[in-house]
PDB file of C-alpha atoms and ligand atoms in Angstrom:
ATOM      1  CA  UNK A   1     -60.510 209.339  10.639  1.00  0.00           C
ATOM      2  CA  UNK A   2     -57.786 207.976  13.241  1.00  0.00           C
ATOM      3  CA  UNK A   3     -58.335 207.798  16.849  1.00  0.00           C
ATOM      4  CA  UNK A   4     -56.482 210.793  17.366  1.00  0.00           C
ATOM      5  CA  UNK A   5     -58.182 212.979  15.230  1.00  0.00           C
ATOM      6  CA  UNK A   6     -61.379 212.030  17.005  1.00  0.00           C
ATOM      7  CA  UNK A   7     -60.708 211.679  20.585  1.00  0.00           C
ATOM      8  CA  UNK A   8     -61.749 214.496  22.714  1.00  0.00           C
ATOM      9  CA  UNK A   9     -59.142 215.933  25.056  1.00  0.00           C
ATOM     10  CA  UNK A  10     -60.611 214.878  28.292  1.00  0.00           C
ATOM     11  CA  UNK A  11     -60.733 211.054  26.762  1.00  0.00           C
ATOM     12  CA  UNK A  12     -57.297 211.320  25.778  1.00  0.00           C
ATOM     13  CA  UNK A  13     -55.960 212.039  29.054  1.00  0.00           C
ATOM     14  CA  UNK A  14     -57.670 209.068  30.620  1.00  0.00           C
ATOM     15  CA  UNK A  15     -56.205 207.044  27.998  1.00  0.00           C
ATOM     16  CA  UNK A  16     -52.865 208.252  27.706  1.00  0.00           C
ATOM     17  CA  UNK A  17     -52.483 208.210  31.546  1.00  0.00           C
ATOM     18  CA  UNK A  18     -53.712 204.253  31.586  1.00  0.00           C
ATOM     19  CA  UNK A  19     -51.666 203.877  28.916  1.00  0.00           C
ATOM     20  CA  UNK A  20     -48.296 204.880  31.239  1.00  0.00           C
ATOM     21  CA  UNK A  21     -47.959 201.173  31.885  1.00  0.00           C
ATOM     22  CA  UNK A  22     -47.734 198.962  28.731  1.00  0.00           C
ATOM     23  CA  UNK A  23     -48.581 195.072  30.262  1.00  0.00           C
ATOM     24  CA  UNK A  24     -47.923 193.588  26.743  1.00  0.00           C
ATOM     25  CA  UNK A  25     -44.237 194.676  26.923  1.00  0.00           C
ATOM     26  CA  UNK A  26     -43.979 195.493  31.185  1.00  0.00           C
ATOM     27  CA  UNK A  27     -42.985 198.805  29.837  1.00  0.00           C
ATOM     28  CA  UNK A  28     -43.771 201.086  33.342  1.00  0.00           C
ATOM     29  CA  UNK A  29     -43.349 205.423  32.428  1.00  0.00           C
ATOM     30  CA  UNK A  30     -44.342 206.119  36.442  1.00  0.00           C
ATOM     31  CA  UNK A  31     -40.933 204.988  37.885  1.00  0.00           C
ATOM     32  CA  UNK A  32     -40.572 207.796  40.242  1.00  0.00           C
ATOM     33  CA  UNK A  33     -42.695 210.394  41.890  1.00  0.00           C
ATOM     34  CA  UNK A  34     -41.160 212.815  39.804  1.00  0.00           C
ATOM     35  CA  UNK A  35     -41.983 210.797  36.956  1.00  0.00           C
ATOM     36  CA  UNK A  36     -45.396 211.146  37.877  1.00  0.00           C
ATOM     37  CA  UNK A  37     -45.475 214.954  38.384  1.00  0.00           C
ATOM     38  CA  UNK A  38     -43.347 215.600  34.911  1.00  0.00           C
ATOM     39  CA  UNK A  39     -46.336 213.598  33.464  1.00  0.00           C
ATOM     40  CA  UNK A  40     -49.102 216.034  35.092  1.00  0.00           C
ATOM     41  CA  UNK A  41     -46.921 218.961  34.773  1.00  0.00           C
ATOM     42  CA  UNK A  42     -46.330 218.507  31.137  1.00  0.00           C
ATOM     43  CA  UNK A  43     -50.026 218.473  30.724  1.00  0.00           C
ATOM     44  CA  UNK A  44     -50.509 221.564  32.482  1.00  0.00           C
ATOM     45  CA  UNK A  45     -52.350 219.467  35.472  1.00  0.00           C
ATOM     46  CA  UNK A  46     -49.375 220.228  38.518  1.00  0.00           C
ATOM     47  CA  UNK A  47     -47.151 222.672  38.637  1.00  0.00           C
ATOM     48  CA  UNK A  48     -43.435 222.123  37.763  1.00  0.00           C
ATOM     49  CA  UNK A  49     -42.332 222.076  41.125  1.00  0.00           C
ATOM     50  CA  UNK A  50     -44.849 219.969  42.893  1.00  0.00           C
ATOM     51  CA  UNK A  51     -43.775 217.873  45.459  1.00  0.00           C
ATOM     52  CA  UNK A  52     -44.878 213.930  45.412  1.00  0.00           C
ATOM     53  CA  UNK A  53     -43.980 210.978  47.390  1.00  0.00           C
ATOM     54  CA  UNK A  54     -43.722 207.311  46.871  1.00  0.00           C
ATOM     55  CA  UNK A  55     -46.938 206.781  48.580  1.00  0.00           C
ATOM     56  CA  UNK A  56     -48.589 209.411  45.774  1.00  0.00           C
ATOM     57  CA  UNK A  57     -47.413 207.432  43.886  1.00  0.00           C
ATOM     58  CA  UNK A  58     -48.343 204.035  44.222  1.00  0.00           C
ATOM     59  CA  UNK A  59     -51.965 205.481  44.916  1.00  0.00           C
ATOM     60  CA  UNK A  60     -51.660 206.849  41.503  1.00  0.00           C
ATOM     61  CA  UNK A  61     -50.667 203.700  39.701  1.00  0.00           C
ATOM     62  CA  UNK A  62     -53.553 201.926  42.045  1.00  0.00           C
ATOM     63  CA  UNK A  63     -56.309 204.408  40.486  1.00  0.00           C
ATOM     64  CA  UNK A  64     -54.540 203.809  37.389  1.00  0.00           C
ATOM     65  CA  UNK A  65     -54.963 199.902  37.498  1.00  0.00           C
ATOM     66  CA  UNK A  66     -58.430 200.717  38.444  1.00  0.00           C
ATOM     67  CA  UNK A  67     -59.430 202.974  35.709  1.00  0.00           C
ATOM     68  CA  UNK A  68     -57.701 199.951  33.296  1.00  0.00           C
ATOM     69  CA  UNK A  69     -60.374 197.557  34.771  1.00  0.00           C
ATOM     70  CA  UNK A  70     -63.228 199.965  34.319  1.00  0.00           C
ATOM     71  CA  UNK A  71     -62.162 200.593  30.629  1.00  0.00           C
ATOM     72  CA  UNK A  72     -61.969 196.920  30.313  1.00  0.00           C
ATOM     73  CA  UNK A  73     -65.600 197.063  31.674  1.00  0.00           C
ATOM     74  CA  UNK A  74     -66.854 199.112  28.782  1.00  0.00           C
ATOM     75  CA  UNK A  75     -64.788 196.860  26.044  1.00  0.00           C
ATOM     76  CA  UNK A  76     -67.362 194.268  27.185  1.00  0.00           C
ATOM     77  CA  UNK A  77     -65.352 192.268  29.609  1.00  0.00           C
ATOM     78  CA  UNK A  78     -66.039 192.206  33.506  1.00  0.00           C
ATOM     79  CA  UNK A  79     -64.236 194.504  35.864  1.00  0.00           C
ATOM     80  CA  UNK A  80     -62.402 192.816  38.335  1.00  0.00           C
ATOM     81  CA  UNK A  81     -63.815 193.760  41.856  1.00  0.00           C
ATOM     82  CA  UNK A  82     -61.005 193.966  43.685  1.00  0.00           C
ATOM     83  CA  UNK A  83     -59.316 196.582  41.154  1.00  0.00           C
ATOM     84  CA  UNK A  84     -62.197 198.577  41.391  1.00  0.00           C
ATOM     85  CA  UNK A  85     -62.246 197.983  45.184  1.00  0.00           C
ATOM     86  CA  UNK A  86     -58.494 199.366  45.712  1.00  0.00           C
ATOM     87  CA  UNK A  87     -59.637 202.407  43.388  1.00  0.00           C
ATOM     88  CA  UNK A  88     -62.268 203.035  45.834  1.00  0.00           C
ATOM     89  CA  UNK A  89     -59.978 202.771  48.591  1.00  0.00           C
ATOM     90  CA  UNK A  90     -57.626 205.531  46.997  1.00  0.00           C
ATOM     91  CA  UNK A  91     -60.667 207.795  46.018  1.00  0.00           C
ATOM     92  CA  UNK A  92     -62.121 207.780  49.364  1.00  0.00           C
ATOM     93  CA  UNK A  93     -58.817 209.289  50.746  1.00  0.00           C
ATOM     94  CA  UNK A  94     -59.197 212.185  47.643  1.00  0.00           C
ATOM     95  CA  UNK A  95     -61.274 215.197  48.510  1.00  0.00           C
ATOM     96  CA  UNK A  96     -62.908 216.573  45.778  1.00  0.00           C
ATOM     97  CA  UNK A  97     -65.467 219.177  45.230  1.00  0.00           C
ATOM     98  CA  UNK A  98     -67.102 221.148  42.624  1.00  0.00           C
ATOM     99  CA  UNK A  99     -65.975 224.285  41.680  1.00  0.00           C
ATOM    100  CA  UNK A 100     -67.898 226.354  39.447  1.00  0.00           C
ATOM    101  CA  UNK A 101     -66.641 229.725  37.173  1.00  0.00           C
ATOM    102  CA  UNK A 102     -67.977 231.577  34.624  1.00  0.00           C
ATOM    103  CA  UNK A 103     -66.436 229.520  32.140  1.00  0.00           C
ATOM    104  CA  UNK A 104     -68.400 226.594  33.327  1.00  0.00           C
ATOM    105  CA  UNK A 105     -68.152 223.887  35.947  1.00  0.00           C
ATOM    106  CA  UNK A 106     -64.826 221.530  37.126  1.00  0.00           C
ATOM    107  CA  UNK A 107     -64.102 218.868  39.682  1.00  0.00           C
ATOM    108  CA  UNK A 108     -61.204 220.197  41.610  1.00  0.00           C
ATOM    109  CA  UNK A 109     -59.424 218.950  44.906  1.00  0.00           C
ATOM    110  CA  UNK A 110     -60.721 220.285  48.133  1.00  0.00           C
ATOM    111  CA  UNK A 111     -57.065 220.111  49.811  1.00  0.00           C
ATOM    112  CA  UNK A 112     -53.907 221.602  48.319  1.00  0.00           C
ATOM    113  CA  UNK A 113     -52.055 218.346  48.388  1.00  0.00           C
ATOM    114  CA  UNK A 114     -50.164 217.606  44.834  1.00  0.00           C
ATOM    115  CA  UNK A 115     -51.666 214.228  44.775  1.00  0.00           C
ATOM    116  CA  UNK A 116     -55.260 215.191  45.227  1.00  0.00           C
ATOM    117  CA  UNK A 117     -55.098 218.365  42.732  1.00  0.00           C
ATOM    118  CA  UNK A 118     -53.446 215.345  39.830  1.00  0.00           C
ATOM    119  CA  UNK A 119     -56.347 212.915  40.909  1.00  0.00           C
ATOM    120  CA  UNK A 120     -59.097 215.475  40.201  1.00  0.00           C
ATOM    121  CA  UNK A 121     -58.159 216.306  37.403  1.00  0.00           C
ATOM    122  CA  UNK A 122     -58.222 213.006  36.342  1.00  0.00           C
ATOM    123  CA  UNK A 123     -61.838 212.580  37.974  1.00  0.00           C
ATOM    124  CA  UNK A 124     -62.720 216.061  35.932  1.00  0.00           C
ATOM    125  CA  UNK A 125     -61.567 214.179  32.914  1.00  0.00           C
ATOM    126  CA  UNK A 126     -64.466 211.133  33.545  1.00  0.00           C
ATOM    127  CA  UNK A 127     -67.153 213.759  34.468  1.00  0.00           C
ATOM    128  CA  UNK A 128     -66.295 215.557  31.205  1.00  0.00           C
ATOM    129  CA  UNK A 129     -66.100 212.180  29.571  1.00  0.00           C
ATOM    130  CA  UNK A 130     -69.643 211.389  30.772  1.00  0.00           C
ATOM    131  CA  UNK A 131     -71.144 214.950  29.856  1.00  0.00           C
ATOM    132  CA  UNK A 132     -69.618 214.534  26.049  1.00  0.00           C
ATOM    133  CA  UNK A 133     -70.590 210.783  26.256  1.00  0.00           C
ATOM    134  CA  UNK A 134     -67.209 209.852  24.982  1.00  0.00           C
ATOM    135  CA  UNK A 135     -66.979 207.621  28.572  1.00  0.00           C
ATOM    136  CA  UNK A 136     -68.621 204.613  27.006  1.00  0.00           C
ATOM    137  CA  UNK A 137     -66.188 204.762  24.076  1.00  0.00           C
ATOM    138  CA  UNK A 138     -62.924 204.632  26.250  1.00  0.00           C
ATOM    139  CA  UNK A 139     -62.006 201.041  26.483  1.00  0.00           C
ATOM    140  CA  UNK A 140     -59.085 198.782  27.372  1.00  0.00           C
ATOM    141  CA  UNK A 141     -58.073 195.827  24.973  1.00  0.00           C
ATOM    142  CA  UNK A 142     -59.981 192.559  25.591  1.00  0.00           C
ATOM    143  CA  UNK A 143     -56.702 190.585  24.970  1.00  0.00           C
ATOM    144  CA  UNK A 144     -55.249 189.468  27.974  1.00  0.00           C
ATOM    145  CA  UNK A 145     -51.691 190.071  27.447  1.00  0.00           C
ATOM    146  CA  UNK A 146     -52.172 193.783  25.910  1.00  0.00           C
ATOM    147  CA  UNK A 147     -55.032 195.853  28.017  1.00  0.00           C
ATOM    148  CA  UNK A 148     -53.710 198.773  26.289  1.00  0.00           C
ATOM    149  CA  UNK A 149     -56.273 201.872  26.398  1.00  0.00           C
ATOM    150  CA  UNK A 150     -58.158 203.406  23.093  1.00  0.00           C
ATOM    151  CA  UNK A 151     -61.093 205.136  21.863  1.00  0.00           C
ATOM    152  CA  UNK A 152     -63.652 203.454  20.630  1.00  0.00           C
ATOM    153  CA  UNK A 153     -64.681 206.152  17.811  1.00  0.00           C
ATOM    154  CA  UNK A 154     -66.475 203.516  15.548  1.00  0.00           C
ATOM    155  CA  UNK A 155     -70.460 204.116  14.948  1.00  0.00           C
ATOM    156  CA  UNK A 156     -71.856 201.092  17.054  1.00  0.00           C
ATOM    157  CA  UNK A 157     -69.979 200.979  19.657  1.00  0.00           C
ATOM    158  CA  UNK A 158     -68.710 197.374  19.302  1.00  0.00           C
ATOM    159  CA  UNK A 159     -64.716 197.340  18.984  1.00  0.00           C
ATOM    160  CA  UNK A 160     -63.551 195.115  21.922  1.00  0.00           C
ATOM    161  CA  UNK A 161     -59.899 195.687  20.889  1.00  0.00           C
ATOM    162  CA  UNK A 162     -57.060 198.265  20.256  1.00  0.00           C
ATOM    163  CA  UNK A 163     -56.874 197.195  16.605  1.00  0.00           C
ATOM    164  CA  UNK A 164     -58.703 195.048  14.558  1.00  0.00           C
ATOM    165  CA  UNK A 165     -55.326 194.203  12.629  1.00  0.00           C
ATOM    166  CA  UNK A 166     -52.937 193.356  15.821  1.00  0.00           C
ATOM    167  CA  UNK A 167     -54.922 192.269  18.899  1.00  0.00           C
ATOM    168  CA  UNK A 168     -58.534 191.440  16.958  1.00  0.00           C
ATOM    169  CA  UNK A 169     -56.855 188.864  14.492  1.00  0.00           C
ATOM    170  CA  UNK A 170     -54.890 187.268  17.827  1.00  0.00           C
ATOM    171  CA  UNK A 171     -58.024 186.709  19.606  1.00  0.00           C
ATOM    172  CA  UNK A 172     -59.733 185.155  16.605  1.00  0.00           C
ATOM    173  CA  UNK A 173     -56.909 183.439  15.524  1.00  0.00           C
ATOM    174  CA  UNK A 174     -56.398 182.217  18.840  1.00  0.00           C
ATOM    175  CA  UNK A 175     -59.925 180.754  19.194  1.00  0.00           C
ATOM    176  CA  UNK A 176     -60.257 179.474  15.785  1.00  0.00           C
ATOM    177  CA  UNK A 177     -57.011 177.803  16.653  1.00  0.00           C
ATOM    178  CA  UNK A 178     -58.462 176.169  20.310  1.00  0.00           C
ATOM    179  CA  UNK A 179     -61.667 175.312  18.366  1.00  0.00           C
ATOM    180  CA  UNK A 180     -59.409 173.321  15.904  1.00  0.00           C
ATOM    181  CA  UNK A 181     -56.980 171.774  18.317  1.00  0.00           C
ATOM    182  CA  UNK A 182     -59.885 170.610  20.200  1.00  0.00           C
ATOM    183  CA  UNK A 183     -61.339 169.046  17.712  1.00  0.00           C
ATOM    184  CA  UNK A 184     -57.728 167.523  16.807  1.00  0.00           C
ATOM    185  CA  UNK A 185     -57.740 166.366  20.180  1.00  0.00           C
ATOM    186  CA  UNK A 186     -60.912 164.402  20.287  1.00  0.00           C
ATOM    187  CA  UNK A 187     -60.040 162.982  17.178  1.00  0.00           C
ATOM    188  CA  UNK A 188     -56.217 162.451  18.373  1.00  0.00           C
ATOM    189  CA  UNK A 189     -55.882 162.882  21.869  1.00  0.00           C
ATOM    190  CA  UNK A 190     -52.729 164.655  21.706  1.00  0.00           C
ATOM    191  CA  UNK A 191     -51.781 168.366  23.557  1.00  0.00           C
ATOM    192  CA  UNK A 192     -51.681 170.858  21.091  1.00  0.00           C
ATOM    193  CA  UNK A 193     -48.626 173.544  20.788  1.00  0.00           C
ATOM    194  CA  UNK A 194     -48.990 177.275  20.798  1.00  0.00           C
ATOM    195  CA  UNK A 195     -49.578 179.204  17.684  1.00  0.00           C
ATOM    196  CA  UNK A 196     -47.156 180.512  15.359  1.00  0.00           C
ATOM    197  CA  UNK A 197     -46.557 184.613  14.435  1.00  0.00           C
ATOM    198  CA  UNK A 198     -49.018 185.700  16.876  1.00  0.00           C
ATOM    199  CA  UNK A 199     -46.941 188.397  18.704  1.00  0.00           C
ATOM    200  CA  UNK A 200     -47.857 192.088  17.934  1.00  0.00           C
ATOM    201  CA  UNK A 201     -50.671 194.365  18.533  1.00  0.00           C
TER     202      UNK A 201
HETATM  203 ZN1   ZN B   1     -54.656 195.144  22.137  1.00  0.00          ZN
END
């Protein structure tokens, strides 16, 4: 089955909302604040109206960044601290409490500020991510270049990037090819060129 057939719905938000910003191609959905509300809003997350402001937004593409270096955590790569650091920062500005119903329980914002009800529900997402144990699974591409977000749906656990076929082969290619030019090196002493057809994901 594909990654969309298996991803859970609180998973898939995470993703798809890391996945606003594309590094591979500097392709950047958040341009405006309104940008970032239609994105909420269309997700039923923020009504159609709400109001945001530049600085909601840059906090937004801050605990964005942040949730990208997390992800890249769980693909088996180290979290840079100071991402996780300016995530921090933005959280501890973001009231949140627990709200509970008879439908169950939520993380909701304890101020009626746009920005904080949009970053809750994003924080509901990872509790409910963590409850269904599909938290572990979300995971950014190891390769340096894409960082795109997926769902790691396979049995152990183990895929470190967004597709075996595109960023997988690069990797491997790439370090089969560094093994070999070193050893061309020591043999030659010569600088070695970049590889060939290794563009794609
Ligand atoms: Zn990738």
């Amino acid at each position: 089955m594909s990654e969309e057939q298996v991803i859970p719905p609180a998973a898939r938000l995470l993703r798809d909302f890391v996945n606003t910003y594309e590094p591979q191609v500097d392709e950047e959905s958040l341009t405006a604040p309104d940008r970032l509300r239609d994105w909420f809003a269309e997700r039923g997350l923020l009504p159609p109206d709400a109001r945001l402001r530049s600085a909601d937004l840059a906090a937004a593409v801050t605990v964005r960044e942040g949730l990208r270096a997390v992800l890249l955590g769980h693909a088996g790569h180290p979290a840079e601290p100071a991402a996780l650091r300016r995530l921090d920062g933005v959280l501890a500005g973001v009231p949140v409490r627990m709200a509970f119903t008879v439908d169950g329980h939520r993380l909701v914002a304890a101020r009626d500020r746009a920005l904080d009800h949009a970053l809750a529900a994003l924080l509901d997402a990872v509790r409910q991510c963590g409850e269904e144990q599909s938290w572990a699974r979300l995971k950014a591409c190891a390769r340096d270049t894409c960082r795109w977000a997926y769902y790691d749906a396979s049995r152990n656990q183990a895929r470190r990037w967004c597709s075996m076929a595109g960023c997988g082969n690069y990797v491997k290619m790439r370090r089969a090819y560094a093994a070999r030019a070193g050893r061309e090196r020591k043999a030659a002493g010569g600088t070695p060129a970049e590889p060939k057809g290794a563009a794609g994901r």
